[in-house]
PDB file of C-alpha atoms and ligand atoms in Angstrom:
ATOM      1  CA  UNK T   1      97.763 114.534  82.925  1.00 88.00           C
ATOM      2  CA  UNK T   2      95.177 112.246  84.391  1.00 95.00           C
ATOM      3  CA  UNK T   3      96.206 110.680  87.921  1.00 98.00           C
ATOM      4  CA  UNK T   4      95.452 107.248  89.162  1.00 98.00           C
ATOM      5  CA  UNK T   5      95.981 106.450  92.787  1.00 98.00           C
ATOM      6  CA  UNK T   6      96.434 102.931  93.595  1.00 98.00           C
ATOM      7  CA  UNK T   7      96.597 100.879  96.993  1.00 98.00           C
ATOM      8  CA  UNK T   8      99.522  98.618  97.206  1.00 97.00           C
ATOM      9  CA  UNK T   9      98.141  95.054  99.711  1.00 96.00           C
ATOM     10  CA  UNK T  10      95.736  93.012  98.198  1.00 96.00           C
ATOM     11  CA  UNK T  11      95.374  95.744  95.219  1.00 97.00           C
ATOM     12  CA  UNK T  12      98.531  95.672  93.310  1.00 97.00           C
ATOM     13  CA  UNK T  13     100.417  92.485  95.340  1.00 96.00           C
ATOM     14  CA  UNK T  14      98.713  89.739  96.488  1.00 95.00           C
ATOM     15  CA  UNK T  15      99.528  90.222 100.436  1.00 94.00           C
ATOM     16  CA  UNK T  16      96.780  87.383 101.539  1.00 94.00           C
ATOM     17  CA  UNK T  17      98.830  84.923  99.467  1.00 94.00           C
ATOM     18  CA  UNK T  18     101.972  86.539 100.600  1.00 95.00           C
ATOM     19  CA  UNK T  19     100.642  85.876 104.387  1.00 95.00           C
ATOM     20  CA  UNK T  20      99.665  82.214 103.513  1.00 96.00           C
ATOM     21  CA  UNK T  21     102.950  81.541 102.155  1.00 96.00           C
ATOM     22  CA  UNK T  22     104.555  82.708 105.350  1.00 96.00           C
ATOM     23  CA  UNK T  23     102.659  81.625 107.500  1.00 96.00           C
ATOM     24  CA  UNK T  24     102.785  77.894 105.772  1.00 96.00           C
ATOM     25  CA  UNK T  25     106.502  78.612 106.180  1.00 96.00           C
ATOM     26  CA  UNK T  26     106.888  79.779 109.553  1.00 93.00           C
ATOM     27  CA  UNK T  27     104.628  76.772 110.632  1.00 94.00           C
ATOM     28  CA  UNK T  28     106.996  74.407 108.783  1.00 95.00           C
ATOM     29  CA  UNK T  29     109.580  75.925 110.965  1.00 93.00           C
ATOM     30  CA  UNK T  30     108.464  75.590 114.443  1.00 91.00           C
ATOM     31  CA  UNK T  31     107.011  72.458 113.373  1.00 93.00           C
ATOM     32  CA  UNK T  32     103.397  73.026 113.815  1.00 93.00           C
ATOM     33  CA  UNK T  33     100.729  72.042 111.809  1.00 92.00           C
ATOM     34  CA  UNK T  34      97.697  73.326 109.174  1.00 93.00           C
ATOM     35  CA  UNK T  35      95.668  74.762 112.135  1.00 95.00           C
ATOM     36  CA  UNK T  36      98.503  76.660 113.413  1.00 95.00           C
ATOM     37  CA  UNK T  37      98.875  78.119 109.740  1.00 96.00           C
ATOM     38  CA  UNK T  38      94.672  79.241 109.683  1.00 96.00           C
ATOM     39  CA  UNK T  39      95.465  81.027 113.075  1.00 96.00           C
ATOM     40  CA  UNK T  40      98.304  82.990 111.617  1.00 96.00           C
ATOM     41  CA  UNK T  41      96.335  83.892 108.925  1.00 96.00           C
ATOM     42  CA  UNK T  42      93.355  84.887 110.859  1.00 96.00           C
ATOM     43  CA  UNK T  43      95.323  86.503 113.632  1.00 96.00           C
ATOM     44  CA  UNK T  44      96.682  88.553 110.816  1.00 95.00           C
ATOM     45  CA  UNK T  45      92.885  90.667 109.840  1.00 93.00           C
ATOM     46  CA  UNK T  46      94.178  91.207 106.405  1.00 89.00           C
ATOM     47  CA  UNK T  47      97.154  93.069 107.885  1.00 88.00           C
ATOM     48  CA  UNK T  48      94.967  95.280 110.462  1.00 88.00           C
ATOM     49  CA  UNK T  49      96.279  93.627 113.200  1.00 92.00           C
ATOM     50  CA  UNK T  50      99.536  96.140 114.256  1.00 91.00           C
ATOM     51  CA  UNK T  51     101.944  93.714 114.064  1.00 91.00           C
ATOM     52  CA  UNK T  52     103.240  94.655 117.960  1.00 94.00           C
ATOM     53  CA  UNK T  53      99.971  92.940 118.886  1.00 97.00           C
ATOM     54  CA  UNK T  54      99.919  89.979 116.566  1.00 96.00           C
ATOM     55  CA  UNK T  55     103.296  88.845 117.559  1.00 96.00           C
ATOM     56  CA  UNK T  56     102.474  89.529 120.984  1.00 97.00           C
ATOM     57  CA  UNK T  57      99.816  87.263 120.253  1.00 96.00           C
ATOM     58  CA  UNK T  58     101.330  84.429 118.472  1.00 95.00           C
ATOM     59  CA  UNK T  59     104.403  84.479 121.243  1.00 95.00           C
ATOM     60  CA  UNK T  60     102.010  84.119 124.006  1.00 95.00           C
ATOM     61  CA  UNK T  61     100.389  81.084 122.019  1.00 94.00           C
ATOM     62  CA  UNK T  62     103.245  79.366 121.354  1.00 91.00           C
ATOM     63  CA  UNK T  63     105.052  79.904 124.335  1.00 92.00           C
ATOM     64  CA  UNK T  64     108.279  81.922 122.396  1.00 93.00           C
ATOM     65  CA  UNK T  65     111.335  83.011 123.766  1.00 94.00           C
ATOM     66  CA  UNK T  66     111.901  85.924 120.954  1.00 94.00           C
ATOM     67  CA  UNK T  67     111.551  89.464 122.005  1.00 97.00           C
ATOM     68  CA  UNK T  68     108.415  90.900 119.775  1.00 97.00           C
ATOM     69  CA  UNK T  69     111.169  93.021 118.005  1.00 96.00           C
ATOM     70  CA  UNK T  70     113.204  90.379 117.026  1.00 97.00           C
ATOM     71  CA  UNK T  71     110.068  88.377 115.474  1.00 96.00           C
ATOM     72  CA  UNK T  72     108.523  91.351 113.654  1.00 94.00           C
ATOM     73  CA  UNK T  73     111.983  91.993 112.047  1.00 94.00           C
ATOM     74  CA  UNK T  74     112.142  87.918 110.882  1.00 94.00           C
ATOM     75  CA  UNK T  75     109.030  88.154 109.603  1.00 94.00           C
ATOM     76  CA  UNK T  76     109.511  91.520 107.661  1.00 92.00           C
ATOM     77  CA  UNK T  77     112.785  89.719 106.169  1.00 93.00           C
ATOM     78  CA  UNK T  78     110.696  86.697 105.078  1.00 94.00           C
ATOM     79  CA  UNK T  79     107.561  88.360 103.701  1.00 93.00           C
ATOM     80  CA  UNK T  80     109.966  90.405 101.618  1.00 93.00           C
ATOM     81  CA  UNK T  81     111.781  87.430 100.247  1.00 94.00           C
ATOM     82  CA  UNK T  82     108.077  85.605  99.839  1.00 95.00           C
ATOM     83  CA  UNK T  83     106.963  88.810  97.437  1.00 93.00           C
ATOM     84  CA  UNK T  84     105.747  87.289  93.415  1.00 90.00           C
ATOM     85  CA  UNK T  85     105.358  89.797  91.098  1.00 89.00           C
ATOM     86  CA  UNK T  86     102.381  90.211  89.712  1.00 92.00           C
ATOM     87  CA  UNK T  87     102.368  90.298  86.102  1.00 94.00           C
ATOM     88  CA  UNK T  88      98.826  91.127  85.214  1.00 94.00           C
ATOM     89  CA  UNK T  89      99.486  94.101  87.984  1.00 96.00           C
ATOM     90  CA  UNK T  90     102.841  95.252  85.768  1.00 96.00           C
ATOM     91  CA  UNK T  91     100.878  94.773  82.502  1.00 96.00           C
ATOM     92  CA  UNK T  92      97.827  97.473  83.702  1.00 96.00           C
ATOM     93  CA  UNK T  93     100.565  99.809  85.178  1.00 97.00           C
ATOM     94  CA  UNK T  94     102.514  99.975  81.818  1.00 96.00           C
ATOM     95  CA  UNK T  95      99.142 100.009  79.581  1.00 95.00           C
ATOM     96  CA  UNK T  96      97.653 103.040  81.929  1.00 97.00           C
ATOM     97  CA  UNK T  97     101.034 104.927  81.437  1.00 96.00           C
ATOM     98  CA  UNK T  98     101.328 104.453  78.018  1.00 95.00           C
ATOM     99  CA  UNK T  99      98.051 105.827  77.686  1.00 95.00           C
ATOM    100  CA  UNK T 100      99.168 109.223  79.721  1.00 95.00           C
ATOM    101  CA  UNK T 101      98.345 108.568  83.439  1.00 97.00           C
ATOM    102  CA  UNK T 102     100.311 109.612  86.137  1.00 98.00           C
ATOM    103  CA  UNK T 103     100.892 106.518  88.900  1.00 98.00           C
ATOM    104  CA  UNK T 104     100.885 107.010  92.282  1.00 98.00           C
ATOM    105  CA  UNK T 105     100.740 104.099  94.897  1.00 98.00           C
ATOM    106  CA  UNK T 106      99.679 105.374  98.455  1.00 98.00           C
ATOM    107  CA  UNK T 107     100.098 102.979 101.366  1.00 98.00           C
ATOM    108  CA  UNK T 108      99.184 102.291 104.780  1.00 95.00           C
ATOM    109  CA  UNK T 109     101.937 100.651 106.605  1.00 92.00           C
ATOM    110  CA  UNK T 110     105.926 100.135 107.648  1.00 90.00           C
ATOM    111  CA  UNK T 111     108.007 102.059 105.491  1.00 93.00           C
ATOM    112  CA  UNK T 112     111.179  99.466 105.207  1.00 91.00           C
ATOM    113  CA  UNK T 113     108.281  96.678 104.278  1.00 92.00           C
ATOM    114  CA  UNK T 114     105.988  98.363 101.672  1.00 95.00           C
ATOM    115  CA  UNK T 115     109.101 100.030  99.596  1.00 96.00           C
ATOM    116  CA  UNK T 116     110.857  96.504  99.687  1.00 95.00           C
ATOM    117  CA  UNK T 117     107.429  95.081  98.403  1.00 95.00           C
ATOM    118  CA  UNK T 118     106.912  97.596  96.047  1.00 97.00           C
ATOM    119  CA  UNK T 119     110.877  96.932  94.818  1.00 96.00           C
ATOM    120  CA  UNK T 120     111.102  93.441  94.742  1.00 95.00           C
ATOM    121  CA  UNK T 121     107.421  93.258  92.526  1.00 95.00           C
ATOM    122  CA  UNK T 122     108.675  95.388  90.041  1.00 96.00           C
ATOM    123  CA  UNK T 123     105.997  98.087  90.903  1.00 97.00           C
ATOM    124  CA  UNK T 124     108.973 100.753  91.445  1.00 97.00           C
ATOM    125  CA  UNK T 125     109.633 100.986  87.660  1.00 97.00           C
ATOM    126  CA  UNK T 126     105.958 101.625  86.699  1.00 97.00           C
ATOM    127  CA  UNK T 127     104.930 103.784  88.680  1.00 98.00           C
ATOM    128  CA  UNK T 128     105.667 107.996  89.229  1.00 98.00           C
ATOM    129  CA  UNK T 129     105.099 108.180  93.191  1.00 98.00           C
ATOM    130  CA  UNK T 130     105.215 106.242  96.353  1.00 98.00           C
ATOM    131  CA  UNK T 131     103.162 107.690  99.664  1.00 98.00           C
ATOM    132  CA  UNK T 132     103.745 105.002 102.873  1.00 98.00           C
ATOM    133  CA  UNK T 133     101.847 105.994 105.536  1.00 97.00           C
ATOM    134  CA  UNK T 134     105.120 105.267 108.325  1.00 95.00           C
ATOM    135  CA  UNK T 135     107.810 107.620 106.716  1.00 96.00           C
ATOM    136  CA  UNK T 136     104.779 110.496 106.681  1.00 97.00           C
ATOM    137  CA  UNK T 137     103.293 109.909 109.924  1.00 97.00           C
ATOM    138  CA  UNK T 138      99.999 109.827 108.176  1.00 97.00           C
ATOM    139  CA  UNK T 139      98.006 106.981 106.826  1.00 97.00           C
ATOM    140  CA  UNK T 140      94.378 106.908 104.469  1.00 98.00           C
ATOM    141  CA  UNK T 141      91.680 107.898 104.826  1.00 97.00           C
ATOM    142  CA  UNK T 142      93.649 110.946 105.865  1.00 98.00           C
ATOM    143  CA  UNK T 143      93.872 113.843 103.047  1.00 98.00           C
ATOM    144  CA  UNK T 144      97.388 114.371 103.469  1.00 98.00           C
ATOM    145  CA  UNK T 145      98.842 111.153 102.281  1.00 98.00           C
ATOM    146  CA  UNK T 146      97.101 111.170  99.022  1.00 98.00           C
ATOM    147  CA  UNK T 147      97.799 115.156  98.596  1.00 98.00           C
ATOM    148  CA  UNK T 148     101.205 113.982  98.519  1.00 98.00           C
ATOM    149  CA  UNK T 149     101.094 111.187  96.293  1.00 98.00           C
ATOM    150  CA  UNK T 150      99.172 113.573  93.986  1.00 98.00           C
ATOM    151  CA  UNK T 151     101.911 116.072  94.365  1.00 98.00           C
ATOM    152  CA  UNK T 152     104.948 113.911  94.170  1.00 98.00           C
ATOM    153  CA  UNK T 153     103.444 113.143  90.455  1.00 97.00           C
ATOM    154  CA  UNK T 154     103.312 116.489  89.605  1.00 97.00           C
ATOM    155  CA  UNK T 155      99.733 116.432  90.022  1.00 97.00           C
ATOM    156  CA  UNK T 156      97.058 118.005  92.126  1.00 95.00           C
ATOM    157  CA  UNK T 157      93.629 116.426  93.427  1.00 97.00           C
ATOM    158  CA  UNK T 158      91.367 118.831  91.555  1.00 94.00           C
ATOM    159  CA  UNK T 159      88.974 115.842  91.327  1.00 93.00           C
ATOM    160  CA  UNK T 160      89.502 114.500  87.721  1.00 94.00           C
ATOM    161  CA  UNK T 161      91.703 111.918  89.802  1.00 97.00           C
ATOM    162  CA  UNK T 162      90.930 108.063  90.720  1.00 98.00           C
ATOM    163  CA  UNK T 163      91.670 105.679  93.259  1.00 98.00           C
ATOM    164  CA  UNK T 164      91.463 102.373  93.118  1.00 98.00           C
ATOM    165  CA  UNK T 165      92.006  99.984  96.089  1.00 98.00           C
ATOM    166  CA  UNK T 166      90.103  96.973  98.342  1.00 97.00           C
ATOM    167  CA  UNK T 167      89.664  98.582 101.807  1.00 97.00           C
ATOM    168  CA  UNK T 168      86.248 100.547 101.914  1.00 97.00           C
ATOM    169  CA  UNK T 169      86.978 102.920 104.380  1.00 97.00           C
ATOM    170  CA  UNK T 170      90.806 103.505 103.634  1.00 97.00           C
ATOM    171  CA  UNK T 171      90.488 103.445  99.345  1.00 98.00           C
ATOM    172  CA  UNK T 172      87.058 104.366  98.818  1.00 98.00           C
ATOM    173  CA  UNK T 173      86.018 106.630 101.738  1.00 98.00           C
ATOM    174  CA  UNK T 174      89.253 108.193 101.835  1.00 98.00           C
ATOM    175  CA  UNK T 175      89.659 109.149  97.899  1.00 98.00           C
ATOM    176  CA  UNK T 176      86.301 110.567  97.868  1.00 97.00           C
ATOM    177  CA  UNK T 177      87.268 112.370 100.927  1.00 97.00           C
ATOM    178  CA  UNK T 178      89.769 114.039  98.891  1.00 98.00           C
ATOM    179  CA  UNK T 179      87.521 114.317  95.417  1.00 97.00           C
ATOM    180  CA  UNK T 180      89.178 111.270  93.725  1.00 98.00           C
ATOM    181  CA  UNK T 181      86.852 109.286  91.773  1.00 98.00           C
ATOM    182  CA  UNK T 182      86.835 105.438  93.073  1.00 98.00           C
ATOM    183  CA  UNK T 183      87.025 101.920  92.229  1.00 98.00           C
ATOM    184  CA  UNK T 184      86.528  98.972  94.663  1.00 98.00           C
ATOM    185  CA  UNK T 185      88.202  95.298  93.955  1.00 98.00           C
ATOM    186  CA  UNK T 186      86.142  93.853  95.862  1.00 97.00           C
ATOM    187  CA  UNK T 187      87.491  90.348  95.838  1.00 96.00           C
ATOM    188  CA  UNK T 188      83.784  88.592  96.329  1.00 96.00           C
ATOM    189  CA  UNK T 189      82.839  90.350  99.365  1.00 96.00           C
ATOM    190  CA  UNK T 190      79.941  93.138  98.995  1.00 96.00           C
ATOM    191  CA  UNK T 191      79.463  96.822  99.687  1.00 97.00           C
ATOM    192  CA  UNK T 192      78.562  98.191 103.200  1.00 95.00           C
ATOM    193  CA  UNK T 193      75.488 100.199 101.997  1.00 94.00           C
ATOM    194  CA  UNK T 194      76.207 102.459 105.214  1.00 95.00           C
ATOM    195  CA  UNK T 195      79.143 103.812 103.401  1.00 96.00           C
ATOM    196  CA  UNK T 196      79.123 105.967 100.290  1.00 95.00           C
ATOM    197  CA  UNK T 197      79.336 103.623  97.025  1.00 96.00           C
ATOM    198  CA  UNK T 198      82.228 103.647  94.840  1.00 97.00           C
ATOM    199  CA  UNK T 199      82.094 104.623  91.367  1.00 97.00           C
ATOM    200  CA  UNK T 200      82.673 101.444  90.308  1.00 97.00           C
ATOM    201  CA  UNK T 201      83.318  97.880  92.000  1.00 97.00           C
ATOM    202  CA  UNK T 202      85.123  95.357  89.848  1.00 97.00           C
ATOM    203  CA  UNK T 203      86.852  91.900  89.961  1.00 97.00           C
ATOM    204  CA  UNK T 204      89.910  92.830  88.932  1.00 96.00           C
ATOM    205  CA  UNK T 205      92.897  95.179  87.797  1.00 96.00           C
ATOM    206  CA  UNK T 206      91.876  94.209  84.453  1.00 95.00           C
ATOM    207  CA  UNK T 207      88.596  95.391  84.826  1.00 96.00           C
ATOM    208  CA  UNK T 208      89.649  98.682  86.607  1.00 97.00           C
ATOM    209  CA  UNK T 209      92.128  99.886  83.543  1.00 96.00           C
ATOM    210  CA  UNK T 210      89.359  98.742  81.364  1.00 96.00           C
ATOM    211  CA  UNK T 211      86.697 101.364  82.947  1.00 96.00           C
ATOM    212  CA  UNK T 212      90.006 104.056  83.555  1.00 96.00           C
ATOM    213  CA  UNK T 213      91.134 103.814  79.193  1.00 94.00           C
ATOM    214  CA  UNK T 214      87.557 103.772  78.292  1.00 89.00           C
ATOM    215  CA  UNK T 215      87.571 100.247  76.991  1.00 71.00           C
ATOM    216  CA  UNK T 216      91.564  99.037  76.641  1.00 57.00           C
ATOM    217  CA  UNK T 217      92.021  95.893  78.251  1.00 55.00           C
ATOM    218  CA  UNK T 218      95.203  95.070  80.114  1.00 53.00           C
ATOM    219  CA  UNK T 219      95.521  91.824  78.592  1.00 49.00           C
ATOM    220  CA  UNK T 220      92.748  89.212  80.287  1.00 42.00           C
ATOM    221  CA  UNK T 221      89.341  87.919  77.672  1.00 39.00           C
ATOM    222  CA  UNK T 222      86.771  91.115  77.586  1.00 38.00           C
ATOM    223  CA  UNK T 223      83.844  90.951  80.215  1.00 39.00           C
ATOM    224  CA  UNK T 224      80.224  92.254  79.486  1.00 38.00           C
ATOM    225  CA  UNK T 225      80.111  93.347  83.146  1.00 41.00           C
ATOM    226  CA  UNK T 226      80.861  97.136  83.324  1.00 45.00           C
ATOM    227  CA  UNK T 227      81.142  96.460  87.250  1.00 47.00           C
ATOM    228  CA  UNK T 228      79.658 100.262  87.496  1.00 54.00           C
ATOM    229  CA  UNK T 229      77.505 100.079  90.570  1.00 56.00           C
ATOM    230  CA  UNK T 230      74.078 100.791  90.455  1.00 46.00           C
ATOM    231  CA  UNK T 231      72.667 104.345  91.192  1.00 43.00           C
TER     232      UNK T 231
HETATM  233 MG1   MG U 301      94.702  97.029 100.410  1.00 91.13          MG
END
């Protein structure tokens, strides 16, 4: 059966919105104001920043008492409860399996945190396989994790597979790495030419399941853009 890889942060949940919300939150809390909240946000890198060193970080700022354990685990329990689903996210996972692909979602990240993501959004019931990088020691661009995504589906990469994910290096450079065919959401930023292109670059899951089915649209108005990148 044809096998789709997808990332979970910023591909199938909206974790910039999900870090906005708790960072507005957390703000609220220790009573400090809309600057405080950018600085979060920006300390955070899109989630790059281990989160040892950003709450290092913010404790130093702030002048906290917490331990850097004690934060991390408050803000794990928050971000959790702070998860929407996604239902344009749920509607391409269902239309791609009911047109025969096998699911896979391969993460980079804490184990507890990306399975209670991927469970509270609703992703666990659309999907065949979950790969988190911190329960197999191993995170992309490495091979392993997406050999075992593709295995845990049933599947192997034999490279009629796709991938399709935000991070250049970690989706794109790391699928092709292991043959999978890719596609970039590139959420208005623009390719690196020093890196290897994707196969295609789109706006949107929409789009994606639209170039995956051939034309079968997950529900949003067609788009004359094929998002294919240029040769
Ligand atoms: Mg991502």
């Amino acid at each position: 059966m044809p096998l789709v890889i997808f990332d979970l942060d910023d591909t199938l949940v909206d974790r910039a919105g999900l870090v906005r919300r708790w960072a507005t939150e957390w703000a609220a809390d220790h009573a400090l104001g809309a600057d405080e909240v950018a600085w979060l946000v920006d300390a955070d890198c899109g989630g790059y920043t281990p989160r040892e060193a950003f709450f290092t970080a913010v404790r130093e700022r702030l002048g906290l008492d917490e331990p850097v354990p004690t934060l991390i685990e408050a803000c794990r329990e928050r971000m959790v409860a702070l998860v929407e689903p996604d239902p344009g996210a749920l509607r391409a996972l269902v239309l791609l399996r009911r047109a025969g692909w096998r699911i896979a979602i391969v993460t980079n990240g804490d184990t507890a945190l990306q399975r209670a993501k991927i469970r509270r959004s609703g992703l666990d019931a659309v999907v065949d396989a979950i790969a988190v990088s911190g329960e197999l020691g191993v995170g992309k661009p490495d091979p392993r994790i997406f050999e075992v995504a593709a295995r845990r589906c049933g599947e192997r990469l034999d490279g009629t597979g796709w991938m399709v994910g935000d991070s250049p290096q970690w989706d794109v450079v790391g699928g092709r790495g292991v043959g999978l065919r890719t596609i970039w959401l590139r959420h208005g930023r623009s390719w690196d030419d020093g890196l290897p292109a994707p196969d295609a670059a789109v706006d949107s899951l929409d789009e994606a399941v639209r170039i995956l089915t051939g034309g079968e649209s997950a529900g949003a108005p067609p788009s004359d853009r094929s998002g294919r990148m240029p040769p």
